[in-house]
């Protein structure tokens, strides 16, 4: 007899319908129908409840105890002796051993079936939360990462352009260096020097002494200097020196003051063969303007305190307050006298002869200073300081220079290093 047939037989013996048995066990009628047709098996706890409902042991319900069951009076089964497992707790008297085993089995099954799932479910939920947080962070960082990539791409393009420009610049520098080296190797001279030995201001001419040595000198060679010049009025001309004997060649040339002078050398060997070469650097210092003196920093000897706008400012003082007078040809032209006159808002406040000395630091610079070093002035907004300097050189020529400073926005605006205007020259 199957389990389903026994359930059906016991149900009918107790006068229960499928629906009544289902209600007693807390299941549906369809479940009872499946059991009785052997299409389903009750759960263990349901089997235990069913055995108690029918008043029989679980073993009898399952068909493992072949004992006749009286339809009216349930017979108390003998309790077989069961050797207790050392890990199994002792069972109280009067409990069906099989039922106890099934209870134990159901509990262990529940632990195996439910606890892992709950534990796994907890881990799954935690992992899901963690992944969600990671996704949120990654999504938040994605925009920033995208912007960073754009910036890096722009930096890469900029770096590429810089590298390209540097390559072009480096290529140009290398090319120029190569040209310079080749040009230097092609130069026939190892040294070249020039100096002014005479200056005629009235005739506006200069006499130069030129000297040179050759890289490869052969006995009997001689050299000639030729100067091609262009004057300020754009007229052109040439001056040619005499042939000079080596190995140290020296010659003199007299030529007019000009805007630019190019020097060419002609070398003749013992056999009469002549080679010519243009020197790479032209002479620019022979400009006619260079025969005149220049003066700078005319307002420097004045220590000015400016008042206004609720503040007071004072120009800085140095150890000395000197006006610079420059000469392009200090060996031929020097300042001999300097007279300074100053006006504050058109009213004369100073007229004094300055002392002159040669600068120890710069060639061609002379320093003119006042006896008291500084002149202290107090000025306010809109006040103007005008300074004039009358300079006479060793050739008897006089030049007058002028400078202007005004207080604007609470500050004395003055061109500290700009060349002042030349008012007149004699």
mmCIF file of C-alpha atoms in Angstrom:
data_model
loop_
_atom_site.group_PDB
_atom_site.id
_atom_site.type_symbol
_atom_site.label_atom_id
_atom_site.label_comp_id
_atom_site.label_asym_id
_atom_site.label_seq_id
_atom_site.Cartn_x
_atom_site.Cartn_y
_atom_site.Cartn_z
ATOM 1 C CA UNK A 1 0.000 0.000 0.000
ATOM 2 C CA UNK A 2 1.341 3.429 -0.925
ATOM 3 C CA UNK A 3 1.491 6.444 1.347
ATOM 4 C CA UNK A 4 -1.324 8.051 -0.611
ATOM 5 C CA UNK A 5 -3.546 4.992 -0.208
ATOM 6 C CA UNK A 6 -2.880 4.904 3.563
ATOM 7 C CA UNK A 7 -3.733 8.611 3.888
ATOM 8 C CA UNK A 8 -6.981 8.039 1.988
ATOM 9 C CA UNK A 9 -7.876 4.977 4.081
ATOM 10 C CA UNK A 10 -7.139 6.710 7.390
ATOM 11 C CA UNK A 11 -9.081 9.791 6.315
ATOM 12 C CA UNK A 12 -12.133 7.773 5.450
ATOM 13 C CA UNK A 13 -11.851 5.731 8.689
ATOM 14 C CA UNK A 14 -11.965 9.010 10.573
ATOM 15 C CA UNK A 15 -14.913 10.198 8.498
ATOM 16 C CA UNK A 16 -13.061 13.216 7.041
ATOM 17 C CA UNK A 17 -13.378 14.633 3.603
ATOM 18 C CA UNK A 18 -10.370 15.863 1.635
ATOM 19 C CA UNK A 19 -11.423 19.393 2.431
ATOM 20 C CA UNK A 20 -11.833 18.569 6.156
ATOM 21 C CA UNK A 21 -8.400 16.949 6.314
ATOM 22 C CA UNK A 22 -6.864 19.921 4.517
ATOM 23 C CA UNK A 23 -8.415 22.349 6.996
ATOM 24 C CA UNK A 24 -7.166 20.246 9.930
ATOM 25 C CA UNK A 25 -3.627 20.268 8.517
ATOM 26 C CA UNK A 26 -3.653 23.868 7.204
ATOM 27 C CA UNK A 27 -3.397 22.867 3.521
ATOM 28 C CA UNK A 28 -5.729 22.991 0.550
ATOM 29 C CA UNK A 29 -8.014 20.211 -0.645
ATOM 30 C CA UNK A 30 -5.970 20.026 -3.840
ATOM 31 C CA UNK A 31 -2.877 19.198 -1.795
ATOM 32 C CA UNK A 32 -4.706 16.339 -0.069
ATOM 33 C CA UNK A 33 -5.910 15.093 -3.456
ATOM 34 C CA UNK A 34 -2.329 15.051 -4.778
ATOM 35 C CA UNK A 35 -1.141 13.088 -1.722
ATOM 36 C CA UNK A 36 -3.835 10.433 -2.079
ATOM 37 C CA UNK A 37 -3.184 10.037 -5.823
ATOM 38 C CA UNK A 38 0.569 9.747 -5.110
ATOM 39 C CA UNK A 39 1.258 12.872 -7.164
ATOM 40 C CA UNK A 40 2.772 14.631 -4.188
ATOM 41 C CA UNK A 41 4.315 13.925 -0.786
ATOM 42 C CA UNK A 42 3.484 15.903 2.350
ATOM 43 C CA UNK A 43 6.134 17.896 4.118
ATOM 44 C CA UNK A 44 7.734 16.238 7.181
ATOM 45 C CA UNK A 45 6.021 18.535 9.631
ATOM 46 C CA UNK A 46 2.711 17.798 7.876
ATOM 47 C CA UNK A 47 3.330 14.029 8.158
ATOM 48 C CA UNK A 48 3.975 14.424 11.883
ATOM 49 C CA UNK A 49 0.813 16.495 12.320
ATOM 50 C CA UNK A 50 -1.165 13.983 10.262
ATOM 51 C CA UNK A 51 0.047 11.009 12.393
ATOM 52 C CA UNK A 52 -1.090 12.759 15.538
ATOM 53 C CA UNK A 53 -4.446 13.606 13.912
ATOM 54 C CA UNK A 54 -4.988 9.974 12.979
ATOM 55 C CA UNK A 55 -3.678 8.769 16.396
ATOM 56 C CA UNK A 56 -0.923 6.607 14.983
ATOM 57 C CA UNK A 57 2.827 6.729 14.895
ATOM 58 C CA UNK A 58 4.730 8.235 12.014
ATOM 59 C CA UNK A 59 6.202 4.816 11.321
ATOM 60 C CA UNK A 60 2.748 3.300 10.915
ATOM 61 C CA UNK A 61 1.686 6.206 8.661
ATOM 62 C CA UNK A 62 4.748 5.723 6.508
ATOM 63 C CA UNK A 63 4.258 1.930 6.493
ATOM 64 C CA UNK A 64 7.451 1.032 8.290
ATOM 65 C CA UNK A 65 5.613 -0.528 11.295
ATOM 66 C CA UNK A 66 3.385 -3.444 10.322
ATOM 67 C CA UNK A 67 0.841 -3.196 13.175
ATOM 68 C CA UNK A 68 -2.890 -3.473 12.873
ATOM 69 C CA UNK A 69 -4.584 -0.284 13.837
ATOM 70 C CA UNK A 70 -7.935 -0.537 15.615
ATOM 71 C CA UNK A 71 -10.340 1.853 13.999
ATOM 72 C CA UNK A 72 -11.580 3.243 17.280
ATOM 73 C CA UNK A 73 -8.948 2.838 19.940
ATOM 74 C CA UNK A 74 -5.417 3.785 19.062
ATOM 75 C CA UNK A 75 -2.899 1.320 20.385
ATOM 76 C CA UNK A 76 0.116 2.700 22.175
ATOM 77 C CA UNK A 77 3.167 1.436 20.414
ATOM 78 C CA UNK A 78 6.050 -0.078 22.229
ATOM 79 C CA UNK A 79 9.002 2.183 22.322
ATOM 80 C CA UNK A 80 12.013 0.401 20.856
ATOM 81 C CA UNK A 81 15.333 0.946 22.425
ATOM 82 C CA UNK A 82 17.362 3.348 20.350
ATOM 83 C CA UNK A 83 21.019 3.819 20.965
ATOM 84 C CA UNK A 84 21.586 7.501 21.301
ATOM 85 C CA UNK A 85 24.086 9.160 19.046
ATOM 86 C CA UNK A 86 26.723 11.001 21.044
ATOM 87 C CA UNK A 87 25.836 14.296 19.263
ATOM 88 C CA UNK A 88 22.049 13.764 19.480
ATOM 89 C CA UNK A 89 20.321 15.001 22.629
ATOM 90 C CA UNK A 90 18.434 12.421 24.660
ATOM 91 C CA UNK A 91 14.724 12.145 23.819
ATOM 92 C CA UNK A 92 12.121 12.348 26.584
ATOM 93 C CA UNK A 93 9.991 9.290 27.293
ATOM 94 C CA UNK A 94 6.721 8.853 25.374
ATOM 95 C CA UNK A 95 8.065 10.471 22.141
ATOM 96 C CA UNK A 96 7.905 8.466 18.913
ATOM 97 C CA UNK A 97 11.543 7.758 17.980
ATOM 98 C CA UNK A 98 10.788 8.042 14.314
ATOM 99 C CA UNK A 99 9.027 11.312 14.915
ATOM 100 C CA UNK A 100 12.012 12.505 16.872
ATOM 101 C CA UNK A 101 14.308 11.529 14.045
ATOM 102 C CA UNK A 102 12.090 13.338 11.586
ATOM 103 C CA UNK A 103 12.069 16.398 13.845
ATOM 104 C CA UNK A 104 15.844 16.303 13.970
ATOM 105 C CA UNK A 105 15.984 15.805 10.195
ATOM 106 C CA UNK A 106 13.545 18.663 9.584
ATOM 107 C CA UNK A 107 15.597 21.002 11.808
ATOM 108 C CA UNK A 108 18.867 20.076 10.137
ATOM 109 C CA UNK A 109 17.240 20.390 6.719
ATOM 110 C CA UNK A 110 15.899 23.776 7.657
ATOM 111 C CA UNK A 111 19.377 24.823 8.754
ATOM 112 C CA UNK A 112 20.864 23.559 5.526
ATOM 113 C CA UNK A 113 18.107 24.935 3.307
ATOM 114 C CA UNK A 114 17.228 28.189 5.004
ATOM 115 C CA UNK A 115 20.282 29.439 6.881
ATOM 116 C CA UNK A 116 22.635 29.383 3.889
ATOM 117 C CA UNK A 117 20.043 31.152 1.829
ATOM 118 C CA UNK A 118 19.592 33.815 4.451
ATOM 119 C CA UNK A 119 23.353 34.152 4.796
ATOM 120 C CA UNK A 120 23.838 34.199 1.056
ATOM 121 C CA UNK A 121 20.972 36.618 0.686
ATOM 122 C CA UNK A 122 22.653 38.927 3.172
ATOM 123 C CA UNK A 123 25.913 38.763 1.276
ATOM 124 C CA UNK A 124 24.075 39.299 -2.016
ATOM 125 C CA UNK A 125 22.263 42.336 -0.639
ATOM 126 C CA UNK A 126 25.521 43.735 0.750
ATOM 127 C CA UNK A 127 27.260 43.106 -2.556
ATOM 128 C CA UNK A 128 24.382 44.720 -4.420
ATOM 129 C CA UNK A 129 24.549 47.809 -2.182
ATOM 130 C CA UNK A 130 28.305 47.969 -2.614
ATOM 131 C CA UNK A 131 28.047 47.635 -6.377
ATOM 132 C CA UNK A 132 25.347 50.305 -6.452
ATOM 133 C CA UNK A 133 27.591 52.658 -4.474
ATOM 134 C CA UNK A 134 30.484 51.892 -6.803
ATOM 135 C CA UNK A 135 28.301 52.583 -9.831
ATOM 136 C CA UNK A 136 27.107 55.861 -8.326
ATOM 137 C CA UNK A 137 30.687 56.950 -7.620
ATOM 138 C CA UNK A 138 31.869 55.841 -11.041
ATOM 139 C CA UNK A 139 28.980 57.651 -12.710
ATOM 140 C CA UNK A 140 29.737 60.794 -10.711
ATOM 141 C CA UNK A 141 33.407 60.551 -11.626
ATOM 142 C CA UNK A 142 32.672 59.801 -15.266
ATOM 143 C CA UNK A 143 31.897 63.419 -16.099
ATOM 144 C CA UNK A 144 35.011 64.629 -14.306
ATOM 145 C CA UNK A 145 37.071 61.941 -16.011
ATOM 146 C CA UNK A 146 35.652 62.963 -19.381
ATOM 147 C CA UNK A 147 36.585 66.612 -18.710
ATOM 148 C CA UNK A 148 40.042 65.528 -17.573
ATOM 149 C CA UNK A 149 40.493 63.545 -20.776
ATOM 150 C CA UNK A 150 39.508 66.618 -22.782
ATOM 151 C CA UNK A 151 41.994 68.769 -20.880
ATOM 152 C CA UNK A 152 44.704 66.157 -21.329
ATOM 153 C CA UNK A 153 43.916 65.982 -25.033
ATOM 154 C CA UNK A 154 44.142 69.770 -25.309
ATOM 155 C CA UNK A 155 47.408 69.727 -23.349
ATOM 156 C CA UNK A 156 48.668 67.021 -25.689
ATOM 157 C CA UNK A 157 47.814 69.128 -28.733
ATOM 158 C CA UNK A 158 49.474 72.160 -27.135
ATOM 159 C CA UNK A 159 52.539 70.106 -26.234
ATOM 160 C CA UNK A 160 52.686 68.789 -29.763
ATOM 161 C CA UNK A 161 52.570 72.345 -31.140
ATOM 162 C CA UNK A 162 55.270 73.433 -28.684
ATOM 163 C CA UNK A 163 57.439 70.482 -29.641
ATOM 164 C CA UNK A 164 56.888 71.299 -33.295
ATOM 165 C CA UNK A 165 57.801 74.947 -32.752
ATOM 166 C CA UNK A 166 60.828 73.954 -30.685
ATOM 167 C CA UNK A 167 61.885 71.557 -33.402
ATOM 168 C CA UNK A 168 61.559 74.318 -35.982
ATOM 169 C CA UNK A 169 63.392 76.767 -33.727
ATOM 170 C CA UNK A 170 66.056 74.185 -32.941
ATOM 171 C CA UNK A 171 66.363 73.361 -36.610
ATOM 172 C CA UNK A 172 66.745 77.070 -37.357
ATOM 173 C CA UNK A 173 69.346 77.466 -34.621
ATOM 174 C CA UNK A 174 71.244 74.424 -35.844
ATOM 175 C CA UNK A 175 71.053 75.706 -39.384
ATOM 176 C CA UNK A 176 72.263 79.161 -38.355
ATOM 177 C CA UNK A 177 75.032 77.631 -36.263
ATOM 178 C CA UNK A 178 76.126 75.502 -39.200
ATOM 179 C CA UNK A 179 76.113 78.564 -41.458
ATOM 180 C CA UNK A 180 78.111 80.508 -38.878
ATOM 181 C CA UNK A 181 80.628 77.704 -38.536
ATOM 182 C CA UNK A 182 80.947 77.346 -42.277
ATOM 183 C CA UNK A 183 81.215 81.105 -42.689
ATOM 184 C CA UNK A 184 83.834 81.245 -39.965
ATOM 185 C CA UNK A 185 85.771 78.435 -41.596
ATOM 186 C CA UNK A 186 85.655 80.290 -44.887
ATOM 187 C CA UNK A 187 86.987 83.488 -43.339
ATOM 188 C CA UNK A 188 90.533 84.215 -44.384
ATOM 189 C CA UNK A 189 91.279 86.313 -41.300
ATOM 190 C CA UNK A 190 91.829 84.973 -37.815
ATOM 191 C CA UNK A 191 91.709 88.465 -36.204
ATOM 192 C CA UNK A 192 90.370 91.873 -37.239
ATOM 193 C CA UNK A 193 90.328 95.144 -35.272
ATOM 194 C CA UNK A 194 89.627 98.793 -35.950
ATOM 195 C CA UNK A 195 89.894 102.049 -33.999
ATOM 196 C CA UNK A 196 89.379 105.744 -34.609
ATOM 197 C CA UNK A 197 92.689 107.610 -34.554
ATOM 198 C CA UNK A 198 91.377 110.977 -35.779
ATOM 199 C CA UNK A 199 88.004 112.728 -35.824
ATOM 200 C CA UNK A 200 87.215 115.913 -37.732
ATOM 201 C CA UNK A 201 83.882 117.220 -36.471
ATOM 202 C CA UNK A 202 83.750 120.152 -38.858
ATOM 203 C CA UNK A 203 84.513 118.026 -41.923
ATOM 204 C CA UNK A 204 82.549 115.118 -40.467
ATOM 205 C CA UNK A 205 85.269 112.614 -41.276
ATOM 206 C CA UNK A 206 86.962 109.870 -39.267
ATOM 207 C CA UNK A 207 90.321 108.189 -39.782
ATOM 208 C CA UNK A 208 90.406 104.494 -38.898
ATOM 209 C CA UNK A 209 93.331 102.240 -38.183
ATOM 210 C CA UNK A 210 92.593 98.667 -39.280
ATOM 211 C CA UNK A 211 94.675 95.612 -38.378
ATOM 212 C CA UNK A 212 94.374 91.921 -39.172
ATOM 213 C CA UNK A 213 96.119 88.534 -39.209
ATOM 214 C CA UNK A 214 95.440 85.685 -41.624
ATOM 215 C CA UNK A 215 94.540 82.100 -40.779
ATOM 216 C CA UNK A 216 97.001 80.813 -43.359
ATOM 217 C CA UNK A 217 99.765 83.212 -44.207
ATOM 218 C CA UNK A 218 102.256 82.581 -46.983
ATOM 219 C CA UNK A 219 105.413 84.580 -47.397
ATOM 220 C CA UNK A 220 105.090 87.401 -49.883
ATOM 221 C CA UNK A 221 101.319 87.840 -49.385
ATOM 222 C CA UNK A 222 99.912 91.311 -48.855
ATOM 223 C CA UNK A 223 96.521 92.697 -47.919
ATOM 224 C CA UNK A 224 94.398 95.738 -48.760
ATOM 225 C CA UNK A 225 91.341 97.132 -46.868
ATOM 226 C CA UNK A 226 88.425 98.590 -48.836
ATOM 227 C CA UNK A 227 85.499 100.445 -47.191
ATOM 228 C CA UNK A 228 82.101 100.863 -48.862
ATOM 229 C CA UNK A 229 79.941 103.360 -46.999
ATOM 230 C CA UNK A 230 76.423 104.814 -47.121
ATOM 231 C CA UNK A 231 75.754 108.279 -45.667
ATOM 232 C CA UNK A 232 72.616 109.492 -43.932
ATOM 233 C CA UNK A 233 71.497 111.240 -47.124
ATOM 234 C CA UNK A 234 71.749 107.788 -48.833
ATOM 235 C CA UNK A 235 74.755 108.791 -50.924
ATOM 236 C CA UNK A 236 77.334 106.036 -51.341
ATOM 237 C CA UNK A 237 81.069 105.861 -51.804
ATOM 238 C CA UNK A 238 84.250 103.854 -51.278
ATOM 239 C CA UNK A 239 87.576 104.373 -49.584
ATOM 240 C CA UNK A 240 90.583 102.162 -50.320
ATOM 241 C CA UNK A 241 93.688 101.796 -48.192
ATOM 242 C CA UNK A 242 97.244 101.050 -49.219
ATOM 243 C CA UNK A 243 98.606 97.516 -49.595
ATOM 244 C CA UNK A 244 100.001 96.236 -46.294
ATOM 245 C CA UNK A 245 102.683 93.604 -45.788
ATOM 246 C CA UNK A 246 102.202 90.630 -43.496
ATOM 247 C CA UNK A 247 102.059 88.662 -41.421
ATOM 248 C CA UNK A 248 100.525 91.435 -39.251
ATOM 249 C CA UNK A 249 98.654 93.679 -41.675
ATOM 250 C CA UNK A 250 97.936 97.287 -40.727
ATOM 251 C CA UNK A 251 96.463 100.138 -42.721
ATOM 252 C CA UNK A 252 94.638 103.482 -42.312
ATOM 253 C CA UNK A 253 91.468 104.718 -43.993
ATOM 254 C CA UNK A 254 89.828 108.155 -43.896
ATOM 255 C CA UNK A 255 86.138 108.158 -44.714
ATOM 256 C CA UNK A 256 83.097 110.359 -44.050
ATOM 257 C CA UNK A 257 80.838 109.834 -41.075
ATOM 258 C CA UNK A 258 78.090 107.558 -42.299
ATOM 259 C CA UNK A 259 75.220 105.273 -41.429
ATOM 260 C CA UNK A 260 76.976 101.994 -42.267
ATOM 261 C CA UNK A 261 80.436 100.949 -43.405
ATOM 262 C CA UNK A 262 81.237 97.555 -44.937
ATOM 263 C CA UNK A 263 84.840 96.369 -44.970
ATOM 264 C CA UNK A 264 86.206 94.134 -47.735
ATOM 265 C CA UNK A 265 89.709 92.644 -47.756
ATOM 266 C CA UNK A 266 91.769 91.843 -50.819
ATOM 267 C CA UNK A 267 94.585 89.316 -50.422
ATOM 268 C CA UNK A 268 97.304 88.991 -53.058
ATOM 269 C CA UNK A 269 99.717 86.050 -52.937
ATOM 270 C CA UNK A 270 103.316 85.951 -54.186
ATOM 271 C CA UNK A 271 102.175 84.857 -57.650
ATOM 272 C CA UNK A 272 99.891 87.905 -58.001
ATOM 273 C CA UNK A 273 96.593 86.029 -57.510
ATOM 274 C CA UNK A 274 93.983 88.144 -55.672
ATOM 275 C CA UNK A 275 91.126 86.924 -53.511
ATOM 276 C CA UNK A 276 88.420 89.157 -52.030
ATOM 277 C CA UNK A 277 86.191 88.606 -49.008
ATOM 278 C CA UNK A 278 83.530 90.739 -47.297
ATOM 279 C CA UNK A 279 83.864 90.839 -43.520
ATOM 280 C CA UNK A 280 80.655 89.686 -41.773
ATOM 281 C CA UNK A 281 80.172 92.619 -39.355
ATOM 282 C CA UNK A 282 79.663 96.162 -40.714
ATOM 283 C CA UNK A 283 80.783 99.254 -38.737
ATOM 284 C CA UNK A 284 77.773 101.223 -37.418
ATOM 285 C CA UNK A 285 79.391 103.532 -34.861
ATOM 286 C CA UNK A 286 80.396 106.234 -37.371
ATOM 287 C CA UNK A 287 76.944 107.838 -37.484
ATOM 288 C CA UNK A 288 77.071 111.687 -37.556
ATOM 289 C CA UNK A 289 74.802 111.909 -34.500
ATOM 290 C CA UNK A 290 77.510 110.204 -32.437
ATOM 291 C CA UNK A 291 79.732 113.285 -32.539
ATOM 292 C CA UNK A 292 77.261 114.996 -30.155
ATOM 293 C CA UNK A 293 76.827 114.420 -26.435
ATOM 294 C CA UNK A 294 73.650 113.008 -24.872
ATOM 295 C CA UNK A 295 72.227 113.536 -21.370
ATOM 296 C CA UNK A 296 69.855 111.375 -19.306
ATOM 297 C CA UNK A 297 67.963 111.381 -15.966
ATOM 298 C CA UNK A 298 67.772 115.144 -15.569
ATOM 299 C CA UNK A 299 65.156 114.943 -12.773
ATOM 300 C CA UNK A 300 67.085 112.344 -10.737
ATOM 301 C CA UNK A 301 68.788 114.924 -8.430
ATOM 302 C CA UNK A 302 65.344 116.010 -7.138
ATOM 303 C CA UNK A 303 63.896 114.171 -4.131
ATOM 304 C CA UNK A 304 60.182 114.892 -4.422
ATOM 305 C CA UNK A 305 57.560 114.440 -1.694
ATOM 306 C CA UNK A 306 54.041 114.230 -3.151
ATOM 307 C CA UNK A 307 51.028 115.163 -1.012
ATOM 308 C CA UNK A 308 47.397 114.597 -1.880
ATOM 309 C CA UNK A 309 44.612 111.985 -1.878
ATOM 310 C CA UNK A 310 45.161 111.601 1.860
ATOM 311 C CA UNK A 311 48.599 110.014 1.392
ATOM 312 C CA UNK A 312 52.192 111.173 1.176
ATOM 313 C CA UNK A 313 54.801 109.513 -1.078
ATOM 314 C CA UNK A 314 58.492 110.270 -1.531
ATOM 315 C CA UNK A 315 60.751 109.336 -4.408
ATOM 316 C CA UNK A 316 63.556 106.962 -3.483
ATOM 317 C CA UNK A 317 67.039 108.295 -2.808
ATOM 318 C CA UNK A 318 70.234 106.557 -3.871
ATOM 319 C CA UNK A 319 73.776 107.130 -2.652
ATOM 320 C CA UNK A 320 74.377 109.680 -5.397
ATOM 321 C CA UNK A 321 72.061 111.632 -7.676
ATOM 322 C CA UNK A 322 73.908 111.906 -10.988
ATOM 323 C CA UNK A 323 72.895 113.064 -14.435
ATOM 324 C CA UNK A 324 74.492 110.879 -17.120
ATOM 325 C CA UNK A 325 76.251 112.574 -20.050
ATOM 326 C CA UNK A 326 77.280 110.112 -22.753
ATOM 327 C CA UNK A 327 79.865 110.395 -25.543
ATOM 328 C CA UNK A 328 80.254 107.920 -28.395
ATOM 329 C CA UNK A 329 83.874 109.061 -28.886
ATOM 330 C CA UNK A 330 85.099 109.800 -25.338
ATOM 331 C CA UNK A 331 88.709 110.088 -26.504
ATOM 332 C CA UNK A 332 87.760 113.000 -28.769
ATOM 333 C CA UNK A 333 84.586 114.514 -27.290
ATOM 334 C CA UNK A 334 84.011 115.114 -23.549
ATOM 335 C CA UNK A 335 81.741 117.423 -21.519
ATOM 336 C CA UNK A 336 83.580 120.322 -19.882
ATOM 337 C CA UNK A 337 80.732 122.275 -18.270
ATOM 338 C CA UNK A 338 77.177 121.501 -17.191
ATOM 339 C CA UNK A 339 74.663 124.050 -15.839
ATOM 340 C CA UNK A 340 71.279 122.933 -14.500
ATOM 341 C CA UNK A 341 68.186 125.133 -14.257
ATOM 342 C CA UNK A 342 64.913 123.898 -12.711
ATOM 343 C CA UNK A 343 61.379 125.338 -12.725
ATOM 344 C CA UNK A 344 58.410 124.384 -10.512
ATOM 345 C CA UNK A 345 55.140 125.345 -12.211
ATOM 346 C CA UNK A 346 57.118 127.785 -14.360
ATOM 347 C CA UNK A 347 58.939 129.459 -11.476
ATOM 348 C CA UNK A 348 62.717 129.058 -11.315
ATOM 349 C CA UNK A 349 63.818 127.205 -8.175
ATOM 350 C CA UNK A 350 67.394 126.215 -9.118
ATOM 351 C CA UNK A 351 70.293 127.446 -11.240
ATOM 352 C CA UNK A 352 73.586 125.739 -10.461
ATOM 353 C CA UNK A 353 76.818 124.620 -12.129
ATOM 354 C CA UNK A 354 77.359 120.875 -11.747
ATOM 355 C CA UNK A 355 80.589 119.001 -11.139
ATOM 356 C CA UNK A 356 81.646 116.477 -13.835
ATOM 357 C CA UNK A 357 83.621 113.258 -13.436
ATOM 358 C CA UNK A 358 84.271 110.198 -15.579
ATOM 359 C CA UNK A 359 82.310 107.054 -14.757
ATOM 360 C CA UNK A 360 84.272 104.153 -13.339
ATOM 361 C CA UNK A 361 81.738 101.596 -14.567
ATOM 362 C CA UNK A 362 80.774 102.530 -18.104
ATOM 363 C CA UNK A 363 82.953 103.511 -21.029
ATOM 364 C CA UNK A 364 81.994 106.819 -22.597
ATOM 365 C CA UNK A 365 79.797 107.961 -19.663
ATOM 366 C CA UNK A 366 80.390 111.119 -17.608
ATOM 367 C CA UNK A 367 78.494 111.932 -14.405
ATOM 368 C CA UNK A 368 77.261 115.433 -13.512
ATOM 369 C CA UNK A 369 76.155 116.047 -9.918
ATOM 370 C CA UNK A 370 74.995 118.875 -7.655
ATOM 371 C CA UNK A 371 76.962 119.952 -4.621
ATOM 372 C CA UNK A 372 74.162 119.007 -2.194
ATOM 373 C CA UNK A 373 73.478 115.734 -4.077
ATOM 374 C CA UNK A 374 69.672 116.080 -3.747
ATOM 375 C CA UNK A 375 67.213 118.953 -4.006
ATOM 376 C CA UNK A 376 64.215 118.379 -1.724
ATOM 377 C CA UNK A 377 60.854 119.390 -3.199
ATOM 378 C CA UNK A 378 57.222 119.107 -2.066
ATOM 379 C CA UNK A 379 54.672 118.822 -4.872
ATOM 380 C CA UNK A 380 50.931 118.274 -5.082
ATOM 381 C CA UNK A 381 48.533 116.989 -7.693
ATOM 382 C CA UNK A 382 49.035 118.729 -11.046
ATOM 383 C CA UNK A 383 52.392 120.348 -10.163
ATOM 384 C CA UNK A 384 55.010 120.234 -12.932
ATOM 385 C CA UNK A 385 58.798 120.120 -12.692
ATOM 386 C CA UNK A 386 60.854 121.227 -15.723
ATOM 387 C CA UNK A 387 64.622 120.757 -15.793
ATOM 388 C CA UNK A 388 67.089 122.139 -18.352
ATOM 389 C CA UNK A 389 70.747 121.165 -18.683
ATOM 390 C CA UNK A 390 73.238 123.245 -20.672
ATOM 391 C CA UNK A 391 76.324 121.166 -21.609
ATOM 392 C CA UNK A 392 79.481 122.509 -23.265
ATOM 393 C CA UNK A 393 81.994 120.014 -24.715
ATOM 394 C CA UNK A 394 85.776 120.264 -25.227
ATOM 395 C CA UNK A 395 85.245 121.452 -28.820
ATOM 396 C CA UNK A 396 83.363 124.529 -27.619
ATOM 397 C CA UNK A 397 79.966 123.274 -28.725
ATOM 398 C CA UNK A 398 76.927 123.752 -26.473
ATOM 399 C CA UNK A 399 73.796 121.582 -26.303
ATOM 400 C CA UNK A 400 70.732 122.180 -24.174
ATOM 401 C CA UNK A 401 68.650 119.238 -22.897
ATOM 402 C CA UNK A 402 65.221 119.345 -21.249
ATOM 403 C CA UNK A 403 63.149 116.984 -19.147
ATOM 404 C CA UNK A 404 59.630 117.203 -17.716
ATOM 405 C CA UNK A 405 57.855 115.520 -14.780
ATOM 406 C CA UNK A 406 54.310 116.020 -13.477
ATOM 407 C CA UNK A 407 52.295 114.750 -10.474
ATOM 408 C CA UNK A 408 49.388 112.600 -11.656
ATOM 409 C CA UNK A 409 47.098 110.542 -9.410
ATOM 410 C CA UNK A 410 49.292 111.205 -6.392
ATOM 411 C CA UNK A 411 52.511 110.072 -8.053
ATOM 412 C CA UNK A 412 55.376 111.883 -9.753
ATOM 413 C CA UNK A 413 55.529 110.589 -13.311
ATOM 414 C CA UNK A 414 59.001 111.035 -14.729
ATOM 415 C CA UNK A 415 60.960 109.154 -17.412
ATOM 416 C CA UNK A 416 63.817 107.926 -15.221
ATOM 417 C CA UNK A 417 65.926 106.501 -18.028
ATOM 418 C CA UNK A 418 64.559 108.063 -21.196
ATOM 419 C CA UNK A 419 66.650 110.452 -23.232
ATOM 420 C CA UNK A 420 65.375 114.006 -22.773
ATOM 421 C CA UNK A 421 64.647 116.344 -25.633
ATOM 422 C CA UNK A 422 67.552 118.297 -27.097
ATOM 423 C CA UNK A 423 66.407 121.894 -27.211
ATOM 424 C CA UNK A 424 69.308 123.326 -29.218
ATOM 425 C CA UNK A 425 72.903 122.712 -30.275
ATOM 426 C CA UNK A 426 75.555 125.223 -31.229
#
